[in-house]
Amino acid sequence: MPEEKGEISSGNSSEVERRALRLLVFREHSRAELCGKLKLKGATPELAERVLDSLEAQNALNDRRFTEAYIAVRQARGFGPIRIRQELMEKGVAGELIQECLMESDPHWDWVLQQAARRRFGACPVTSYQEWAKRVRFLEYRGFSLAVIKRVLVSGWEFATDVASD
């Protein structure tokens, strides 16, 4: 369908809505993310907003549903709440909604952290401070706070108990 790859003719709301629905078929989008994609294809800001209002009224577009799905996928891939929150903010989701959904998801962040560490490093014990620091940096990059990392992993990494007391 070559017309799908081209620009949206301005003023054609059915074309804008068709494009938006086509994007939503593949995966959930935040309102801001979808609005940006429609504008890139040539939709006027007013037309894009009007179409997005219509899609929200039909429940085809829902920021809460997008946020909950995004959190679930990123948790399953071993990412922590700090990283997930930042990514959702970049996608234009409101901070209050992100916080609500993170609290409602009620994950066991300790378990998510342990699984991420186990997948990346296996059961290999820490043999040096440099190795311990490398693991901590990886987990911080994944979106876990230093306090959570220390609480969960100091007991699991024998060397970490010696390092943590320094």
mmCIF file of C-alpha atoms in Angstrom:
data_model
loop_
_atom_site.group_PDB
_atom_site.id
_atom_site.type_symbol
_atom_site.label_atom_id
_atom_site.label_comp_id
_atom_site.label_asym_id
_atom_site.label_seq_id
_atom_site.Cartn_x
_atom_site.Cartn_y
_atom_site.Cartn_z
ATOM 1 C CA MET A 1 0.000 0.000 0.000
ATOM 2 C CA PRO A 2 2.162 2.854 -1.216
ATOM 3 C CA GLU A 3 -0.176 5.597 0.013
ATOM 4 C CA GLU A 4 0.463 4.464 3.608
ATOM 5 C CA LYS A 5 4.134 5.426 3.357
ATOM 6 C CA GLY A 6 3.476 8.924 2.032
ATOM 7 C CA GLU A 7 2.388 12.149 3.603
ATOM 8 C CA ILE A 8 -1.098 12.662 4.971
ATOM 9 C CA SER A 9 -3.080 15.179 2.978
ATOM 10 C CA SER A 10 -3.916 17.995 5.370
ATOM 11 C CA GLY A 11 -7.539 18.247 6.392
ATOM 12 C CA ASN A 12 -8.407 14.601 5.734
ATOM 13 C CA SER A 13 -9.445 13.292 9.149
ATOM 14 C CA SER A 14 -10.407 9.831 7.890
ATOM 15 C CA GLU A 15 -6.921 9.369 6.463
ATOM 16 C CA VAL A 16 -5.339 10.528 9.732
ATOM 17 C CA GLU A 17 -7.598 8.210 11.736
ATOM 18 C CA ARG A 18 -6.811 5.276 9.433
ATOM 19 C CA ARG A 19 -3.087 5.946 9.861
ATOM 20 C CA ALA A 20 -3.442 6.160 13.648
ATOM 21 C CA LEU A 21 -5.439 2.921 13.833
ATOM 22 C CA ARG A 22 -2.883 1.203 11.630
ATOM 23 C CA LEU A 23 -0.157 2.173 14.109
ATOM 24 C CA LEU A 24 -2.265 1.044 17.079
ATOM 25 C CA VAL A 25 -2.852 -2.382 15.530
ATOM 26 C CA PHE A 26 0.823 -3.270 15.898
ATOM 27 C CA ARG A 27 1.269 -2.078 19.488
ATOM 28 C CA GLU A 28 -0.069 0.332 22.085
ATOM 29 C CA HIS A 29 1.137 3.930 21.825
ATOM 30 C CA SER A 30 0.958 6.851 24.211
ATOM 31 C CA ARG A 31 -1.103 9.803 23.055
ATOM 32 C CA ALA A 32 1.998 12.002 22.719
ATOM 33 C CA GLU A 33 3.909 9.331 20.807
ATOM 34 C CA LEU A 34 1.050 8.782 18.345
ATOM 35 C CA CYS A 35 0.507 12.526 17.933
ATOM 36 C CA GLY A 36 4.182 12.965 17.072
ATOM 37 C CA LYS A 37 4.063 10.201 14.468
ATOM 38 C CA LEU A 38 0.960 11.676 12.844
ATOM 39 C CA LYS A 39 2.530 15.140 12.712
ATOM 40 C CA LEU A 40 5.664 13.690 11.108
ATOM 41 C CA LYS A 41 3.477 12.301 8.337
ATOM 42 C CA GLY A 42 1.937 15.692 7.681
ATOM 43 C CA ALA A 43 -1.158 15.916 9.874
ATOM 44 C CA THR A 44 -1.801 19.361 11.301
ATOM 45 C CA PRO A 45 -1.579 19.563 15.107
ATOM 46 C CA GLU A 46 -5.286 20.457 15.360
ATOM 47 C CA LEU A 47 -6.366 17.562 13.157
ATOM 48 C CA ALA A 48 -4.110 15.115 14.997
ATOM 49 C CA GLU A 49 -5.523 16.208 18.369
ATOM 50 C CA ARG A 50 -9.099 15.928 17.107
ATOM 51 C CA VAL A 51 -8.495 12.398 15.791
ATOM 52 C CA LEU A 52 -6.745 11.370 19.018
ATOM 53 C CA ASP A 53 -9.683 12.695 21.067
ATOM 54 C CA SER A 54 -11.985 10.550 18.940
ATOM 55 C CA LEU A 55 -9.781 7.469 19.403
ATOM 56 C CA GLU A 56 -9.706 8.012 23.170
ATOM 57 C CA ALA A 57 -13.501 8.265 23.216
ATOM 58 C CA GLN A 58 -13.645 4.895 21.410
ATOM 59 C CA ASN A 59 -11.058 3.489 23.871
ATOM 60 C CA ALA A 60 -8.757 2.640 20.966
ATOM 61 C CA LEU A 61 -6.134 4.906 22.508
ATOM 62 C CA ASN A 62 -5.564 4.748 26.251
ATOM 63 C CA ASP A 63 -2.463 6.049 28.047
ATOM 64 C CA ARG A 64 -3.168 3.936 31.145
ATOM 65 C CA ARG A 65 -3.376 0.734 29.094
ATOM 66 C CA PHE A 66 -0.196 1.695 27.228
ATOM 67 C CA THR A 67 1.640 2.432 30.486
ATOM 68 C CA GLU A 68 0.573 -0.821 32.152
ATOM 69 C CA ALA A 69 1.596 -2.874 29.113
ATOM 70 C CA TYR A 70 4.915 -1.048 28.802
ATOM 71 C CA ILE A 71 5.744 -1.607 32.469
ATOM 72 C CA ALA A 72 4.943 -5.324 32.215
ATOM 73 C CA VAL A 73 7.146 -5.796 29.141
ATOM 74 C CA ARG A 74 10.091 -3.859 30.545
ATOM 75 C CA GLN A 75 9.872 -5.654 33.914
ATOM 76 C CA ALA A 76 9.928 -8.994 32.136
ATOM 77 C CA ARG A 77 13.104 -7.897 30.366
ATOM 78 C CA GLY A 78 14.807 -7.061 33.665
ATOM 79 C CA PHE A 79 14.486 -3.284 33.835
ATOM 80 C CA GLY A 80 13.943 -1.398 37.075
ATOM 81 C CA PRO A 81 11.493 1.340 38.014
ATOM 82 C CA ILE A 82 13.880 4.261 37.479
ATOM 83 C CA ARG A 83 14.628 3.295 33.871
ATOM 84 C CA ILE A 84 10.992 2.460 33.114
ATOM 85 C CA ARG A 85 9.824 5.797 34.538
ATOM 86 C CA GLN A 86 12.374 7.694 32.430
ATOM 87 C CA GLU A 87 11.414 5.866 29.235
ATOM 88 C CA LEU A 88 7.715 6.527 29.802
ATOM 89 C CA MET A 89 8.388 10.216 30.457
ATOM 90 C CA GLU A 90 10.233 10.345 27.118
ATOM 91 C CA LYS A 91 7.140 8.852 25.479
ATOM 92 C CA GLY A 92 5.014 11.674 26.870
ATOM 93 C CA VAL A 93 3.183 9.842 29.655
ATOM 94 C CA ALA A 94 2.240 11.970 32.680
ATOM 95 C CA GLY A 95 4.386 11.456 35.770
ATOM 96 C CA GLU A 96 1.367 10.864 38.032
ATOM 97 C CA LEU A 97 0.066 8.123 35.738
ATOM 98 C CA ILE A 98 3.480 6.470 35.634
ATOM 99 C CA GLN A 99 3.746 6.496 39.422
ATOM 100 C CA GLU A 100 0.220 5.101 39.804
ATOM 101 C CA CYS A 101 0.854 2.284 37.351
ATOM 102 C CA LEU A 102 4.229 1.422 38.893
ATOM 103 C CA MET A 103 2.574 1.170 42.312
ATOM 104 C CA GLU A 104 -0.366 -0.864 40.975
ATOM 105 C CA SER A 105 1.860 -3.284 39.098
ATOM 106 C CA ASP A 106 3.168 -4.327 42.530
ATOM 107 C CA PRO A 107 6.251 -6.014 41.161
ATOM 108 C CA HIS A 108 8.782 -7.717 43.279
ATOM 109 C CA TRP A 109 11.603 -5.414 42.217
ATOM 110 C CA ASP A 110 14.054 -7.426 44.306
ATOM 111 C CA TRP A 111 13.207 -10.501 42.267
ATOM 112 C CA VAL A 112 13.412 -8.571 38.963
ATOM 113 C CA LEU A 113 16.853 -7.286 39.987
ATOM 114 C CA GLN A 114 18.059 -10.758 40.967
ATOM 115 C CA GLN A 115 16.875 -12.206 37.652
ATOM 116 C CA ALA A 116 18.575 -9.433 35.651
ATOM 117 C CA ALA A 117 21.839 -9.996 37.536
ATOM 118 C CA ARG A 118 21.604 -13.760 37.169
ATOM 119 C CA ARG A 119 20.941 -13.528 33.411
ATOM 120 C CA ARG A 120 23.865 -11.163 32.874
ATOM 121 C CA PHE A 121 26.461 -12.600 35.238
ATOM 122 C CA GLY A 122 25.274 -16.105 36.028
ATOM 123 C CA ALA A 123 26.207 -17.616 39.362
ATOM 124 C CA CYS A 124 29.843 -16.511 39.153
ATOM 125 C CA PRO A 125 31.043 -15.144 42.483
ATOM 126 C CA VAL A 126 32.551 -11.684 42.660
ATOM 127 C CA THR A 127 36.331 -11.898 42.873
ATOM 128 C CA SER A 128 37.343 -8.240 42.951
ATOM 129 C CA TYR A 129 36.096 -4.786 43.727
ATOM 130 C CA GLN A 130 36.234 -3.961 40.003
ATOM 131 C CA GLU A 131 33.919 -6.872 39.224
ATOM 132 C CA TRP A 132 31.519 -5.810 41.974
ATOM 133 C CA ALA A 133 31.514 -2.212 40.674
ATOM 134 C CA LYS A 134 30.880 -3.459 37.136
ATOM 135 C CA ARG A 135 27.831 -5.392 38.292
ATOM 136 C CA VAL A 136 26.495 -2.464 40.291
ATOM 137 C CA ARG A 137 26.909 -0.122 37.284
ATOM 138 C CA PHE A 138 25.045 -2.576 35.065
ATOM 139 C CA LEU A 139 22.130 -2.770 37.496
ATOM 140 C CA GLU A 140 22.043 1.005 37.965
ATOM 141 C CA TYR A 141 21.909 1.377 34.173
ATOM 142 C CA ARG A 142 19.026 -1.094 34.176
ATOM 143 C CA GLY A 143 17.086 1.265 36.446
ATOM 144 C CA PHE A 144 17.590 0.027 39.983
ATOM 145 C CA SER A 145 18.616 2.340 42.816
ATOM 146 C CA LEU A 146 21.895 1.785 44.620
ATOM 147 C CA ALA A 147 20.025 1.195 47.881
ATOM 148 C CA VAL A 148 17.998 -1.653 46.352
ATOM 149 C CA ILE A 149 21.076 -3.125 44.665
ATOM 150 C CA LYS A 150 23.002 -3.172 47.938
ATOM 151 C CA ARG A 151 20.081 -4.554 49.930
ATOM 152 C CA VAL A 152 19.372 -7.382 47.518
ATOM 153 C CA LEU A 153 22.782 -8.335 46.242
ATOM 154 C CA VAL A 154 25.196 -7.773 49.098
ATOM 155 C CA SER A 155 23.934 -10.975 50.646
ATOM 156 C CA GLY A 156 24.234 -12.832 47.341
ATOM 157 C CA TRP A 157 27.733 -11.720 46.389
ATOM 158 C CA GLU A 158 30.237 -12.921 48.942
ATOM 159 C CA PHE A 159 32.820 -10.288 48.064
ATOM 160 C CA ALA A 160 30.215 -7.548 48.346
ATOM 161 C CA THR A 161 29.948 -7.999 52.108
ATOM 162 C CA ASP A 162 33.649 -7.165 52.422
ATOM 163 C CA VAL A 163 33.394 -4.191 50.041
ATOM 164 C CA ALA A 164 30.210 -2.798 51.580
ATOM 165 C CA SER A 165 31.825 -2.572 55.011
ATOM 166 C CA ASP A 166 34.741 -0.442 53.679
#
